[in-house]
Short mmCIF file of C-alpha atoms in Angstrom, two decimals:
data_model
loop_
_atom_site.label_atom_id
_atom_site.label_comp_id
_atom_site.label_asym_id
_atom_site.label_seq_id
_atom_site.Cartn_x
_atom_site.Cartn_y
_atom_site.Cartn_z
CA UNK A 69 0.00 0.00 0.00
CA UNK A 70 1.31 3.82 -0.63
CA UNK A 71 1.50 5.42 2.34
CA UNK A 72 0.94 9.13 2.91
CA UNK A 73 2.39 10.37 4.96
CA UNK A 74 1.20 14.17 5.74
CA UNK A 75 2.29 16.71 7.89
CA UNK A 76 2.15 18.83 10.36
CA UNK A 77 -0.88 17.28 12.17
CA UNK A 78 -1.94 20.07 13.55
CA UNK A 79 -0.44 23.91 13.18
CA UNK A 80 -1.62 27.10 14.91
CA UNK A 81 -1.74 30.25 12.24
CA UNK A 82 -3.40 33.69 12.45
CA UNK A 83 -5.14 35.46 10.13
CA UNK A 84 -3.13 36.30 7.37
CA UNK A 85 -0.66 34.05 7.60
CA UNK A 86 1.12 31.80 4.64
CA UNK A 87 0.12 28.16 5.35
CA UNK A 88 1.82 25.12 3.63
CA UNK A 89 1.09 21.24 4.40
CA UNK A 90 3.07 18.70 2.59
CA UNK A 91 2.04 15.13 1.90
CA UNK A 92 5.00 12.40 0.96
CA UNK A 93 3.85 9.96 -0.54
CA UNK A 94 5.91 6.17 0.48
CA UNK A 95 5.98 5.57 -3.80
CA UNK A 96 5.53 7.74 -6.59
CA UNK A 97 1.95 8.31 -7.46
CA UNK A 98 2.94 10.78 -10.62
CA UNK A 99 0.00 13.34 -9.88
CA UNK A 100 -2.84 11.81 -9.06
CA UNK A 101 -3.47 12.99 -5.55
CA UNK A 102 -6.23 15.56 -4.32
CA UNK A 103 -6.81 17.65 -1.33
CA UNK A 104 -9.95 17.85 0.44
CA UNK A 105 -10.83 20.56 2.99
CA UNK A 106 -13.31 19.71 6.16
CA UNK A 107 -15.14 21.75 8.98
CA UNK A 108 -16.34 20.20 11.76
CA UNK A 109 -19.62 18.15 10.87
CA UNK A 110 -19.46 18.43 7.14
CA UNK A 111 -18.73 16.66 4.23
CA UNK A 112 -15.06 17.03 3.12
CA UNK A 113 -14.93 19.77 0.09
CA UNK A 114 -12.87 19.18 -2.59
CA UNK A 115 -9.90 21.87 -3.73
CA UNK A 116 -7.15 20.67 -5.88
CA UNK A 117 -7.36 18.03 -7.64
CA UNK A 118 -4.16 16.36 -9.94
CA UNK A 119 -2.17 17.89 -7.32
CA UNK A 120 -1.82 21.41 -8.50
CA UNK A 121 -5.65 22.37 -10.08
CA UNK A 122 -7.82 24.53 -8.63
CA UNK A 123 -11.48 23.37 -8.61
CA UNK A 124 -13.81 25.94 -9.84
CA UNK A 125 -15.22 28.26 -7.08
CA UNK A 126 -11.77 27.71 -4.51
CA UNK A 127 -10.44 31.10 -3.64
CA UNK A 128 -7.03 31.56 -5.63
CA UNK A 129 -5.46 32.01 -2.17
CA UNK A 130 -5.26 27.81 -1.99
CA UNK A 131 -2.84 26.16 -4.22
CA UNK A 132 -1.50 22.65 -4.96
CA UNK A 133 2.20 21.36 -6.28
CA UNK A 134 4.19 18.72 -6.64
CA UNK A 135 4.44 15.46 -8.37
CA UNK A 136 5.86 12.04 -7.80
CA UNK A 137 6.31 11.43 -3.97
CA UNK A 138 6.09 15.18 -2.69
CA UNK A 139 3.27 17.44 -2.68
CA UNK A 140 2.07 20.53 -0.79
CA UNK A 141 -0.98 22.65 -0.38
CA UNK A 142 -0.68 25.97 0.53
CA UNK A 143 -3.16 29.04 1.94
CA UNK A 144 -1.67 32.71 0.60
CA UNK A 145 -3.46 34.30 2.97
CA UNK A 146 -5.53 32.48 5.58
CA UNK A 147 -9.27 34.00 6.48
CA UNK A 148 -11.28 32.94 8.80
CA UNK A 149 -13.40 30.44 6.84
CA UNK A 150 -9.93 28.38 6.30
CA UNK A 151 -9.57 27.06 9.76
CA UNK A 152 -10.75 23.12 9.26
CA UNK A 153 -8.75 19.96 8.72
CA UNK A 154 -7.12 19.26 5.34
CA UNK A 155 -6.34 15.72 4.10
CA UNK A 156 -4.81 14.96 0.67
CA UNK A 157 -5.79 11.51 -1.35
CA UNK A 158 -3.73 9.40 -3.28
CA UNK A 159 -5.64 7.76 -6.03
CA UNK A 160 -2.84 6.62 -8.27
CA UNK A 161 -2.51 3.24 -6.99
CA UNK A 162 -5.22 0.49 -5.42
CA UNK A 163 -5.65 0.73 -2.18
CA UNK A 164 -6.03 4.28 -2.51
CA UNK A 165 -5.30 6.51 0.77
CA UNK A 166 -5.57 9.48 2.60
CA UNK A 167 -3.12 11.77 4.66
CA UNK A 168 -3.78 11.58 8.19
CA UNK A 169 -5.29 15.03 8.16
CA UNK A 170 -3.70 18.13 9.50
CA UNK A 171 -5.99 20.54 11.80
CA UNK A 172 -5.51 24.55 10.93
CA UNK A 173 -6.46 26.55 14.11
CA UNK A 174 -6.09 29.93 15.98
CA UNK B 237 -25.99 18.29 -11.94
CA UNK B 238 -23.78 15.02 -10.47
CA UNK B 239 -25.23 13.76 -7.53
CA UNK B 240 -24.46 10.86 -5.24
CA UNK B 241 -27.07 10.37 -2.34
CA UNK B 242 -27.09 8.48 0.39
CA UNK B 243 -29.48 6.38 2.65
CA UNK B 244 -30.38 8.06 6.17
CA UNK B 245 -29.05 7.31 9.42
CA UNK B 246 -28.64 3.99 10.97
CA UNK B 247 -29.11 2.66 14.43
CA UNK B 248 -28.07 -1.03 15.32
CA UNK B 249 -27.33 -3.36 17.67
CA UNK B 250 -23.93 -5.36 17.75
CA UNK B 251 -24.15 -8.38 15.43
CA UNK B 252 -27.03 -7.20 13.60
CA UNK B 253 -26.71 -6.82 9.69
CA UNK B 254 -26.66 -3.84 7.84
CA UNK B 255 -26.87 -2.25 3.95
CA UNK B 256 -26.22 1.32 3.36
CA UNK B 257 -26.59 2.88 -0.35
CA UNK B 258 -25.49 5.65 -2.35
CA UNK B 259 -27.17 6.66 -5.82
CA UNK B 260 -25.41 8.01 -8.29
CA UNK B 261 -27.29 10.60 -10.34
CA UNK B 262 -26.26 13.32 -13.24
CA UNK B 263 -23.45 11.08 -15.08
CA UNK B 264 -23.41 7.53 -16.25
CA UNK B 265 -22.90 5.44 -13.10
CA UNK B 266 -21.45 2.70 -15.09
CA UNK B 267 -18.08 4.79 -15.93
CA UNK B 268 -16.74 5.60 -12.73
CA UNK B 269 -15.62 3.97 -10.28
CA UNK B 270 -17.20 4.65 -6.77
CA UNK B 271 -15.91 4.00 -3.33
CA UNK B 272 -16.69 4.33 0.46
CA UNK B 273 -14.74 6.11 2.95
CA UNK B 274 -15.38 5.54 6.61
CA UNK B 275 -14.95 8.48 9.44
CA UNK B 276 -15.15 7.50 13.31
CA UNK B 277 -16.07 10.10 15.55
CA UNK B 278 -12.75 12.71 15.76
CA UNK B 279 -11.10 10.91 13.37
CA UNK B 280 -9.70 10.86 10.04
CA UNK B 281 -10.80 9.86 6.77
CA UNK B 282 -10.54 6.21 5.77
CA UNK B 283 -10.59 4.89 2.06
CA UNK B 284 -11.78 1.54 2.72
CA UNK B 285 -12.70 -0.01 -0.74
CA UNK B 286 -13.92 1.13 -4.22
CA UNK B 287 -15.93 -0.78 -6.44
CA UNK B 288 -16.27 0.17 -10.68
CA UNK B 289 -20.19 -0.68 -11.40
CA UNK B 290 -19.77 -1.84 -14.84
CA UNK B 291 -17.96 -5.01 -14.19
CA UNK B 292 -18.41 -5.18 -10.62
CA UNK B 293 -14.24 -4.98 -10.24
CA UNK B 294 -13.86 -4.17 -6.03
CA UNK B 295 -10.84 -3.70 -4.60
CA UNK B 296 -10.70 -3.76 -0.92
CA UNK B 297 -8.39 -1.86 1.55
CA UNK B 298 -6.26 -4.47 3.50
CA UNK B 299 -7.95 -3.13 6.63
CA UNK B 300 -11.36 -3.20 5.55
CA UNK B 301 -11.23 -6.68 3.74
CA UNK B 302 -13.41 -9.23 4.76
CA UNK B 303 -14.70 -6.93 7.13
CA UNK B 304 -17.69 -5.40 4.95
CA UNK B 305 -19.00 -6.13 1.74
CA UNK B 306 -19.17 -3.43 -1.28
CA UNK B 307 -21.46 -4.39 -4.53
CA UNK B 308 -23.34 -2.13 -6.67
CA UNK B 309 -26.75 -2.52 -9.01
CA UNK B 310 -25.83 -0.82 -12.13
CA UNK B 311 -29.20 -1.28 -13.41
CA UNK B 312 -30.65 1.41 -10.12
CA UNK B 313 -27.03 2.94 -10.39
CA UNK B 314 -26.60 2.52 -6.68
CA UNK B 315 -23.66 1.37 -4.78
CA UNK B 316 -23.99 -0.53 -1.25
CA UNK B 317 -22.11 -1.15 1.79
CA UNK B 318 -22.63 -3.97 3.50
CA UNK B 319 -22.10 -5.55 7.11
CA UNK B 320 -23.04 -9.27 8.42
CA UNK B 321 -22.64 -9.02 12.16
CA UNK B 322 -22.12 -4.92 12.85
CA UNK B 323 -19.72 -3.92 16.09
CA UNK B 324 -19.88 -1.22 18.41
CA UNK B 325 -16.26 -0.41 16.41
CA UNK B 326 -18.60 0.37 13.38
CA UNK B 327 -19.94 3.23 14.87
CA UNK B 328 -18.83 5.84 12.31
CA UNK B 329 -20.24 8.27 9.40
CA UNK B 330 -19.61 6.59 6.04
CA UNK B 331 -19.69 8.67 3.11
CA UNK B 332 -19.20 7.07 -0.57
CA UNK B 333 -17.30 9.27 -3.03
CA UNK B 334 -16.32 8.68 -7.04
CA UNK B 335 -13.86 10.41 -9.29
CA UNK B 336 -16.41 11.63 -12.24
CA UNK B 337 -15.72 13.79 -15.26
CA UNK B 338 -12.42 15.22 -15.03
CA UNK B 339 -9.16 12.54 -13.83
CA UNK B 340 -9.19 13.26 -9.82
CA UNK B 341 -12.51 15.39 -9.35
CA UNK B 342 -14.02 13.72 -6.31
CA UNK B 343 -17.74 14.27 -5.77
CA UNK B 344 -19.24 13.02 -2.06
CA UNK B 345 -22.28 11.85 -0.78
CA UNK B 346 -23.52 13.90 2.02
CA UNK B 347 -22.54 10.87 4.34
CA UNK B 348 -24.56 8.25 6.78
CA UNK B 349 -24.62 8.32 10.38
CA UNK B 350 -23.83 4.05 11.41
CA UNK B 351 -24.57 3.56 15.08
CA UNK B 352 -23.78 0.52 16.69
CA UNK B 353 -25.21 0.00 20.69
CA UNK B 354 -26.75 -2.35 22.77
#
């Protein structure tokens, strides 16, 4: 199985601030890996998908790179509607897998 | 408008069965393959198996395998999830999800509620 590994866990940002999360992936999975945002009691949205495209109606201020084993998401400019938890999802290879998550808070 | 919706809530007591669905609506069901993902209270999400409806093809994650059963009904375009003896440990909100249209574009159910208790 690939794992994916995805970190931080957790990170503590303000308002403003430039926010990156990275996701390794344990074997390369080209770019077939999306990231999904989700707020407490709702369905996870969808953001990037093929690593680095924007879905239509995601702020510009999110953004997805990378290809192979590492990836990242990152927030520009974090509001106040961006504090959730973010998990990316490798679907290049059966089983496919998620990130572990990583929790964006005050 | 792609849609994929759900059955309603479940309540159960250990060892009981249980089916959950999810219909596809919008594209053709048959083209796609469509998967559940499982999410335990405070917890992450879980890919735990993905079936493609036109051939019936399933491929489970090792975790999940021979735990549950996935199948689909082309014909209704609905996928299922399936448990023969539920545990307490099942207690979670499962949501199915499928890769439509453009490669990697996830669209979601809006999720079921699985509660297992004596």
């Amino acid at each position: 199985d690939i794992l994916m590994t995805q970190s931080p866990s957790a990170l503590s940002a303000s308002v403003g601030d430039r926010v990156t999360i990275t996701c390794r992936a344990s074997h390369g999975i080209s770019d077939s890996l999306a990231w999904f945002q989700q707020k407490p009691g709702k369905v996870p949205q969808r953001l990037i998908y093929m690593a680095s495209n924007l879905h239509t109606g995601v702020p510009s201020r999110f953004s997805g790179s990378g290809t192979g084993t590492e990836f990242a998401l990152t927030i520009s400019s974090l509001q106040p509607e961006d504090f959730a938890t973010y998990y990316c999802l490798q679907h290049n290879t059966f089983p496919w897998t998620f990130g572990q998550g990583t929790t964006v808070e005050i | 408008e792609v849609q994929l919706v759900q059955s309603g809530a479940e309540v159960k007591k250990p060892g009981e069965s249980l089916k959950i669905s999810c219909k596809g609506s919008g594209y053709r069901f048959t083209n796609y393959w469509i998967g559940w993902v499982r999410q335990m209270p405070g917890e992450a999400l879980e890919w735990m198996g993905i079936i493609y409806p036109d051939d019936s093809e399933i491929r489970y994650s090792p975790s999940f395998r021979g735990q549950v059963i996935i199948s689909a009904d082309k014909s209704i375009s609905t996928a299922y999830l399936q448990w023969n003896s539920v545990k307490a440990s099942d207690t979670a909100i499962y949501y199915c999800a499928s890769p439509i249209g453009v490669p990697g574009t996830f669209f979601w159910g809006q999720g079921t509620l699985v509660t297992v208790s004596s």
